[in-house]
Amino acid sequence: MTSFQSTSVEWSGETPVPQKLSWFQRLQPSSLLWLFLAAILVVLVVAPMSMLLVTSFTDGATGGWTLGNYVEAYGHERHVTALTNTLKMGAAVVVLKLLFGVPLAWACTRTDMPGKNFVRYGVFGAFILPPYLGAVGWILLAGPNTGWINRAWYALSQSSEPLVNVFSFWGLVLVTSIGGFFLVFVFVSTAFEMISSEMEDAANMLGAGPVKTAMKVTFPLVLPAIIGSAMISFLGAIALYGVPALISIPARYPVVVIQLAEFFSFPLRVEVAAAYSIPLLLITMSLLGLQRLVLNRKGYTSISGKGGERRLVKLGKWRWAMFGYCFVVVALAVLMPLIVLLMAAFSKNWTSFSFDGLTLSNFYYVLFQHSSSQKALITSVSVGAVAATAAILLALCIGYIVQRKLLPFSSALAFIAVSPFVIPGIVLAIGFYAAYAFPPLALYGTYTILVLAFVTRFLPIAFTTSAAGIRAIHPEMEDAVRILGGGRLEAVRSVVAPLLKRTLAGGWLLIFVPAAQELSTAIFLVGPTTRVVSVVLLDLSEEGQLETLAALGTLLLLIIVAVVAVGFRYLGRDFMLRRQ
Amino acid sequence: MEGLVLRKLGRRFGTFDAVRDVNLHIKPGEFVSLLGPSGCGKTTTLRMIAGFIDPNAGSIELDGKVLSDPSGSLPPEKRGMSMIFQSYAIWPNMTVAQNVGFGLKLRKLPGHEVKQRAGEMLEVVRMSHLADRYPSELSGGQQQRVALARAIVIRPAVLLLDEPLSNLDANLREEMRFEIKRMHDEFRITSVYVTHDQAEAMVTSDRIAVMNNGRMEQVDTPYALYTRPKTRFVASFIGRTNFVSGTRTGDIVDFNGFSVPVGQLPEQVTAGPVTASIRPQAMRLSASEPHDGSGIKLPGSVKQSAFLGETWDYVFQASNSDAEFKVAAPPADVHEVGAPAWLEIDPKQIVAIQE
Amino acid sequence: MTCLKSIAAAALIVALPLGGAAAGEMTAAETELYEAAKGEGTITWYVSQTTTEFADGICAQFIERYPGVGCNAVRASGQVVFQRIQQELQAGALQADVMSTNDDGQMYRLKEQNALAQYAPENLEHMVPAMREMADPENYWITSGVSPLVIAYNTRLVSEEEAPKNWTDLYDPKWKNQVAIGHPGFSGSVGLWTVMIEDLYGWEFFEKLEENAPQIGRSVADGHNLVVTGERKVALAPLSLIEADARGKNSPIAAVFPEDGALMPPSVTGVMSDAPHPNAARLFVNFILGPEISEYLASDYRYPLREGVPLAEGMRPLDSYRTNVIPIEEGMARVPEIQTKFRNTFGI
């Protein structure tokens, strides 16, 4: 036999005297952090949403339980009409966004269409242009009597009826759609990029023609992306406040957000507003459930990672027709509204634009004379930056816990972190108002409540970005830090964070841009000293000061474009046009 | 007790027992491999030693101190160990020198000392010329050397290696086996090496612990494992073998087609049914009946043959029974398939095993 | 369009201290208030009475006269301002010090809520008596302006003869798609105007008006812009904004004083009882009644509050045309119900 005994022999008769570990030797400081994060999520998501629910059943006068708020909220035909109108509008917007986004995504990823970069920049411009500025642009274009298009129409046709009227159902739908089809484009083009030509070839080999291949192979493969983006489009459309405030009132097409604003006017009925928004929340939640159901049943999740080689579809003589379509979409969404906005910003009276009459006085007024503009610009940018940073850091920590399964209920954390996705911004604001506006916290009108609400609003984007980034980092990278004596926080600091820098910076920009423009979440939470640009713009629109408004909007756009340009330099051009 | 002690160690994932009742004592400076097929619990055991997984039962002790037991575990960063990972886990955001110096920096060593010691270590693994490169610019073998340097430079109490060579190609793997062996000879760090490759384990280890289904089947030196396997699993997992079953009656063990006096077998055999393992190398094939030697001789014929370069692999079919034997022969021993042949078995190498 | 006004305001700021010697000197009470206000910082003034520009102008002059005391004007439509104050009161986080609105019913409610401070500014005695009497007899608020709601028309698109003469002309089919009004759910003064019209002509007025598809804005302050740009030919608008466009900027707009009476909503200003900057707030309200602001009002084609301050050239004196006033209690009682009726009729 060998010099070493079989170990099991050694154990008998031996009584070890091992020293026990003291509790602090076992303590990992990180476990406390994870608890802390869970607490933050409670503050950001669970508490406001619970308060929303509780408030909806609370009698405003007595504080007791009641169903009266629901009776009040849905007991009036007008209120129900606003809800059905919203659903109709949302459905129409989804259709239009898909009509805009899907063909452009296909053309830019799978065809030899010319001018793809132009289209990509155009789509990106649609992302940068806040919806309410798009709405103002379209008011200048398609106001029934003086809109640029109608003036041209009257001059040409001698007609007395306007050609187009932005103050109509379709005006509302168009203006709502132009801002949001960016996401459709990103989702669907990502899906197109993952389909390798081999998959299509395989169908061709089996005897399927191009049309059949498209219907049986290509389309089903991008269907999850289309359904997903339709879902997001719908959520975005029904939650938007600015566009309906500008258009649906003159169009006399009441929608939910306008009705919610009414509950927030005198006599203030937060309870009724809460009750009114609960069914909206249920609708969005069940839509998400439905989406999951459809996608799971068909096992669509099969495409992952980059597909093989992709061959571009040769459009032949249709190349320019395709480009023409894309150009029209980009013109409707960005070029036309942006041009008339700029013209208004540089003129004394937008209807009598002339190159001789160009002036910087609107900018001067906005920057140095108008009481709240300058401050609002600073507020918007800083609240946006702080919220984006906080959301990314929080999402990084949560994503880390979830991906590394550090806590037994980490999947619950993930669920909470993405759940604000289904909460319309304005409903979120009501939840925050109900939870934190009152004493003892009394956060109404503070920067704190704005930042908290914005963080919550954008937490889902931050989380999905961060989680995908962390997933790409091999856990052994961190194990290596720990076994060398580093602790989890050290691992995050010295390895995870540096490796995620680019991903996180991209995610930061994806949040900063909409956060600096956010209106729906801000509208019920801002105070006189915390007004953000979007709110000031809306107030300016009330006074009909469109030139001033255009100038302020232009300044906001310039700042955002500057930040994004820095991002482009650092991250490369296509970081935002791909889903991470 | 000096060294690393695993005592009745167990770990359950849900209803699945990944590791059951593992006992092992690794002496200071010893190099022990955990060898077994995938899913046998060897990596779980290693990660429990590292502190990444907490045991459900038993304990892990190092030099008399409990590191883990079901009531709690010392986190990995407080164990003073180091580990080499299957994925190398070289940090892509740091240069080679920064990777190697990282553990020293965490130990709050002054900057110049970190630099000096990392430099010396890179010298040892012959990577000095690449000190300022980033990992993405290195080959797999170079990355593995960096991982090795990074793990050893801190002079860990225990070095853990988790299938470190499985991502390398065959030539490089062989080179790195000896590299690891060389490091161990130089630094004498207590090491636990997880692998499913018996050759790797045999080259590097003082002892090998063979694991199967979460249990430790046998812990022995490579030579003892090969020549004296205790279980069917060990016999078949370490190298190739022939199993023969028989019965001991009186002082004779009757196998299928031949019998051996108990006294000639290397180990004690109890009365009743017996299973034994005979390595292909314990037998000799000859064209005619051999006249010398005390071995067991069986007539028969060559059923199959395969030439592997270093050896011939034959399958011998006995004529007095239905028994077949895998036989290894040097390249010069050429036998045609179908030709009559004689098989000679060395009874000293008939090892009785537990079923 | 904004530039001229700002230059005018800036010129005024420079000119005013020279204009009246009395304006420069402070009374004893004023000095005392000023000293107390200095330590408080910046007041927040919620205002729906004027445009942002005009409110900013008042703030600028206030800061000019009282260095060390700040003024932050937050302009929004009447209901929005009121809603924000209500939100703040409910949340116990009052940020407003002073509020100015065209809907005195809002003040009445705030008074009932004990949200207003009783304060009789020193300058009350110099006020035009008719205006002073419009305010709260218990001095919970002052009258800070009158801005008759009249009809605006675009002089380039509509001749004086064609222009409406009274309110009922607004539902003449010739103005189909050419009328703009405000929304009583957003604008306080439009709320009172709706009450006035219902009193005069019953609710059928609005049913007929609806057939003309008027453009409904949120504030009453954008009607004149719609007329100036030609988006709408006629609109409900405050006289001062029409005159400022017409006379100040030579825009193609003119006012019609309806034969059946302009609405006279008094603009009112009150100090919040829990104002974060109580002394500065009072100093500000007193300042509104001072000579500077009356001259500033006059310069912007509004009616000055003080006796002896001349009207801007071309402005018709208040007593030269017919005006209707809705008593405060009546407005309060009827506006909520009228908002609902309006929403039902116009669908928004």
PDB file of C-alpha atoms in Angstrom, chain A residues 353-488:
ATOM      1  CA  PHE A 353     -41.344  84.800 -41.247  1.00  0.00           C
ATOM      2  CA  SER A 354     -38.751  86.446 -43.438  1.00  0.00           C
ATOM      3  CA  PHE A 355     -35.008  86.105 -43.618  1.00  0.00           C
ATOM      4  CA  ASP A 356     -34.638  89.864 -43.129  1.00  0.00           C
ATOM      5  CA  GLY A 357     -36.635  89.698 -39.959  1.00  0.00           C
ATOM      6  CA  LEU A 358     -34.442  87.111 -38.270  1.00  0.00           C
ATOM      7  CA  THR A 359     -33.850  87.977 -34.661  1.00  0.00           C
ATOM      8  CA  LEU A 360     -32.147  86.611 -31.592  1.00  0.00           C
ATOM      9  CA  SER A 361     -34.423  88.564 -29.293  1.00  0.00           C
ATOM     10  CA  ASN A 362     -36.459  85.484 -28.335  1.00  0.00           C
ATOM     11  CA  PHE A 363     -33.312  83.747 -27.169  1.00  0.00           C
ATOM     12  CA  TYR A 364     -32.182  86.837 -25.322  1.00  0.00           C
ATOM     13  CA  TYR A 365     -35.554  87.113 -23.670  1.00  0.00           C
ATOM     14  CA  VAL A 366     -35.612  83.440 -22.682  1.00  0.00           C
ATOM     15  CA  LEU A 367     -32.099  83.423 -21.322  1.00  0.00           C
ATOM     16  CA  PHE A 368     -31.917  86.748 -19.542  1.00  0.00           C
ATOM     17  CA  GLN A 369     -35.343  88.239 -19.041  1.00  0.00           C
ATOM     18  CA  HIS A 370     -37.964  85.563 -18.691  1.00  0.00           C
ATOM     19  CA  SER A 371     -38.226  84.770 -15.013  1.00  0.00           C
ATOM     20  CA  SER A 372     -38.128  81.014 -15.040  1.00  0.00           C
ATOM     21  CA  SER A 373     -36.571  79.845 -18.305  1.00  0.00           C
ATOM     22  CA  GLN A 374     -32.924  80.030 -17.390  1.00  0.00           C
ATOM     23  CA  LYS A 375     -33.496  78.327 -14.089  1.00  0.00           C
ATOM     24  CA  ALA A 376     -35.736  75.732 -15.708  1.00  0.00           C
ATOM     25  CA  LEU A 377     -33.002  74.848 -18.181  1.00  0.00           C
ATOM     26  CA  ILE A 378     -30.565  74.317 -15.346  1.00  0.00           C
ATOM     27  CA  THR A 379     -33.171  72.364 -13.373  1.00  0.00           C
ATOM     28  CA  SER A 380     -34.077  70.129 -16.300  1.00  0.00           C
ATOM     29  CA  VAL A 381     -30.487  69.306 -17.116  1.00  0.00           C
ATOM     30  CA  SER A 382     -29.443  68.718 -13.529  1.00  0.00           C
ATOM     31  CA  VAL A 383     -32.536  66.768 -12.517  1.00  0.00           C
ATOM     32  CA  GLY A 384     -32.144  64.712 -15.682  1.00  0.00           C
ATOM     33  CA  ALA A 385     -28.467  64.089 -14.993  1.00  0.00           C
ATOM     34  CA  VAL A 386     -28.964  63.257 -11.323  1.00  0.00           C
ATOM     35  CA  ALA A 387     -31.909  60.985 -12.057  1.00  0.00           C
ATOM     36  CA  ALA A 388     -30.058  59.208 -14.859  1.00  0.00           C
ATOM     37  CA  THR A 389     -27.016  58.692 -12.645  1.00  0.00           C
ATOM     38  CA  ALA A 390     -29.050  57.488  -9.701  1.00  0.00           C
ATOM     39  CA  ALA A 391     -31.160  55.177 -11.843  1.00  0.00           C
ATOM     40  CA  ILE A 392     -28.086  53.655 -13.462  1.00  0.00           C
ATOM     41  CA  LEU A 393     -26.291  53.131 -10.148  1.00  0.00           C
ATOM     42  CA  LEU A 394     -29.354  51.645  -8.535  1.00  0.00           C
ATOM     43  CA  ALA A 395     -30.023  49.439 -11.542  1.00  0.00           C
ATOM     44  CA  LEU A 396     -26.394  48.348 -11.541  1.00  0.00           C
ATOM     45  CA  CYS A 397     -26.644  47.238  -7.919  1.00  0.00           C
ATOM     46  CA  ILE A 398     -29.986  45.510  -8.404  1.00  0.00           C
ATOM     47  CA  GLY A 399     -28.933  43.947 -11.684  1.00  0.00           C
ATOM     48  CA  TYR A 400     -25.859  42.695  -9.914  1.00  0.00           C
ATOM     49  CA  ILE A 401     -27.805  41.090  -7.085  1.00  0.00           C
ATOM     50  CA  VAL A 402     -30.207  39.531  -9.539  1.00  0.00           C
ATOM     51  CA  GLN A 403     -27.627  38.253 -11.997  1.00  0.00           C
ATOM     52  CA  ARG A 404     -25.394  36.918  -9.244  1.00  0.00           C
ATOM     53  CA  LYS A 405     -28.373  35.557  -7.273  1.00  0.00           C
ATOM     54  CA  LEU A 406     -27.065  37.061  -4.069  1.00  0.00           C
ATOM     55  CA  LEU A 407     -30.397  37.084  -2.338  1.00  0.00           C
ATOM     56  CA  PRO A 408     -33.038  34.388  -2.164  1.00  0.00           C
ATOM     57  CA  PHE A 409     -35.727  36.788  -3.430  1.00  0.00           C
ATOM     58  CA  SER A 410     -33.605  38.545  -6.008  1.00  0.00           C
ATOM     59  CA  SER A 411     -36.000  37.788  -8.829  1.00  0.00           C
ATOM     60  CA  ALA A 412     -38.588  39.756  -6.889  1.00  0.00           C
ATOM     61  CA  LEU A 413     -36.183  42.694  -6.896  1.00  0.00           C
ATOM     62  CA  ALA A 414     -35.894  42.391 -10.654  1.00  0.00           C
ATOM     63  CA  PHE A 415     -39.647  42.316 -10.986  1.00  0.00           C
ATOM     64  CA  ILE A 416     -40.036  45.445  -8.912  1.00  0.00           C
ATOM     65  CA  ALA A 417     -37.285  47.205 -10.804  1.00  0.00           C
ATOM     66  CA  VAL A 418     -38.939  46.678 -14.189  1.00  0.00           C
ATOM     67  CA  SER A 419     -42.520  47.103 -13.012  1.00  0.00           C
ATOM     68  CA  PRO A 420     -42.619  50.916 -13.467  1.00  0.00           C
ATOM     69  CA  PHE A 421     -42.545  50.041 -17.146  1.00  0.00           C
ATOM     70  CA  VAL A 422     -46.303  49.512 -17.079  1.00  0.00           C
ATOM     71  CA  ILE A 423     -47.023  52.588 -14.978  1.00  0.00           C
ATOM     72  CA  PRO A 424     -47.939  55.615 -17.073  1.00  0.00           C
ATOM     73  CA  GLY A 425     -45.821  58.593 -16.036  1.00  0.00           C
ATOM     74  CA  ILE A 426     -48.763  60.658 -14.933  1.00  0.00           C
ATOM     75  CA  VAL A 427     -50.093  57.799 -12.788  1.00  0.00           C
ATOM     76  CA  LEU A 428     -46.667  57.432 -11.265  1.00  0.00           C
ATOM     77  CA  ALA A 429     -46.763  61.121 -10.406  1.00  0.00           C
ATOM     78  CA  ILE A 430     -50.121  60.651  -8.659  1.00  0.00           C
ATOM     79  CA  GLY A 431     -48.654  57.736  -6.682  1.00  0.00           C
ATOM     80  CA  PHE A 432     -45.689  59.843  -5.650  1.00  0.00           C
ATOM     81  CA  TYR A 433     -47.942  62.713  -4.791  1.00  0.00           C
ATOM     82  CA  ALA A 434     -50.124  60.470  -2.627  1.00  0.00           C
ATOM     83  CA  ALA A 435     -47.129  58.894  -0.913  1.00  0.00           C
ATOM     84  CA  TYR A 436     -44.707  61.732  -0.380  1.00  0.00           C
ATOM     85  CA  ALA A 437     -46.340  65.122  -0.919  1.00  0.00           C
ATOM     86  CA  PHE A 438     -47.879  65.238   2.514  1.00  0.00           C
ATOM     87  CA  PRO A 439     -46.303  65.740   5.933  1.00  0.00           C
ATOM     88  CA  PRO A 440     -44.266  64.386   7.613  1.00  0.00           C
ATOM     89  CA  LEU A 441     -42.244  64.119   4.385  1.00  0.00           C
ATOM     90  CA  ALA A 442     -43.881  67.074   2.629  1.00  0.00           C
ATOM     91  CA  LEU A 443     -41.787  66.601  -0.480  1.00  0.00           C
ATOM     92  CA  TYR A 444     -44.213  68.382  -2.772  1.00  0.00           C
ATOM     93  CA  GLY A 445     -42.430  70.862  -4.995  1.00  0.00           C
ATOM     94  CA  THR A 446     -38.931  69.754  -4.028  1.00  0.00           C
ATOM     95  CA  TYR A 447     -36.115  68.552  -6.239  1.00  0.00           C
ATOM     96  CA  THR A 448     -36.100  65.381  -4.189  1.00  0.00           C
ATOM     97  CA  ILE A 449     -39.549  64.244  -5.254  1.00  0.00           C
ATOM     98  CA  LEU A 450     -38.785  65.073  -8.888  1.00  0.00           C
ATOM     99  CA  VAL A 451     -35.580  63.090  -8.861  1.00  0.00           C
ATOM    100  CA  LEU A 452     -37.210  60.163  -7.053  1.00  0.00           C
ATOM    101  CA  ALA A 453     -40.086  60.060  -9.505  1.00  0.00           C
ATOM    102  CA  PHE A 454     -37.759  60.319 -12.505  1.00  0.00           C
ATOM    103  CA  VAL A 455     -35.530  57.570 -11.157  1.00  0.00           C
ATOM    104  CA  THR A 456     -38.543  55.328 -10.796  1.00  0.00           C
ATOM    105  CA  ARG A 457     -39.837  56.243 -14.225  1.00  0.00           C
ATOM    106  CA  PHE A 458     -36.585  55.309 -15.913  1.00  0.00           C
ATOM    107  CA  LEU A 459     -35.547  52.437 -13.684  1.00  0.00           C
ATOM    108  CA  PRO A 460     -36.775  49.783 -16.149  1.00  0.00           C
ATOM    109  CA  ILE A 461     -34.540  51.098 -18.968  1.00  0.00           C
ATOM    110  CA  ALA A 462     -31.639  51.375 -16.559  1.00  0.00           C
ATOM    111  CA  PHE A 463     -32.242  47.890 -15.228  1.00  0.00           C
ATOM    112  CA  THR A 464     -32.499  46.098 -18.553  1.00  0.00           C
ATOM    113  CA  THR A 465     -29.365  47.867 -19.784  1.00  0.00           C
ATOM    114  CA  SER A 466     -27.346  47.110 -16.666  1.00  0.00           C
ATOM    115  CA  ALA A 467     -28.551  43.542 -16.308  1.00  0.00           C
ATOM    116  CA  ALA A 468     -27.577  42.779 -19.896  1.00  0.00           C
ATOM    117  CA  GLY A 469     -24.164  44.293 -19.253  1.00  0.00           C
ATOM    118  CA  ILE A 470     -23.603  42.310 -16.081  1.00  0.00           C
ATOM    119  CA  ARG A 471     -24.777  39.114 -17.743  1.00  0.00           C
ATOM    120  CA  ALA A 472     -21.907  39.542 -20.192  1.00  0.00           C
ATOM    121  CA  ILE A 473     -19.314  39.573 -17.399  1.00  0.00           C
ATOM    122  CA  HIS A 474     -18.193  36.119 -16.319  1.00  0.00           C
ATOM    123  CA  PRO A 475     -18.870  35.682 -12.591  1.00  0.00           C
ATOM    124  CA  GLU A 476     -15.417  34.171 -12.195  1.00  0.00           C
ATOM    125  CA  MET A 477     -13.975  37.646 -12.868  1.00  0.00           C
ATOM    126  CA  GLU A 478     -15.415  38.648  -9.523  1.00  0.00           C
ATOM    127  CA  ASP A 479     -14.669  35.356  -7.812  1.00  0.00           C
ATOM    128  CA  ALA A 480     -11.053  36.028  -8.705  1.00  0.00           C
ATOM    129  CA  VAL A 481     -11.161  39.354  -6.879  1.00  0.00           C
ATOM    130  CA  ARG A 482     -12.798  37.834  -3.870  1.00  0.00           C
ATOM    131  CA  ILE A 483     -10.518  34.872  -3.464  1.00  0.00           C
ATOM    132  CA  LEU A 484      -7.561  37.262  -3.615  1.00  0.00           C
ATOM    133  CA  GLY A 485      -9.039  39.115  -0.666  1.00  0.00           C
ATOM    134  CA  GLY A 486     -11.197  41.781  -2.268  1.00  0.00           C
ATOM    135  CA  GLY A 487     -14.791  41.478  -1.070  1.00  0.00           C
ATOM    136  CA  ARG A 488     -17.809  41.991  -3.280  1.00  0.00           C
TER     137      ARG A 488
END
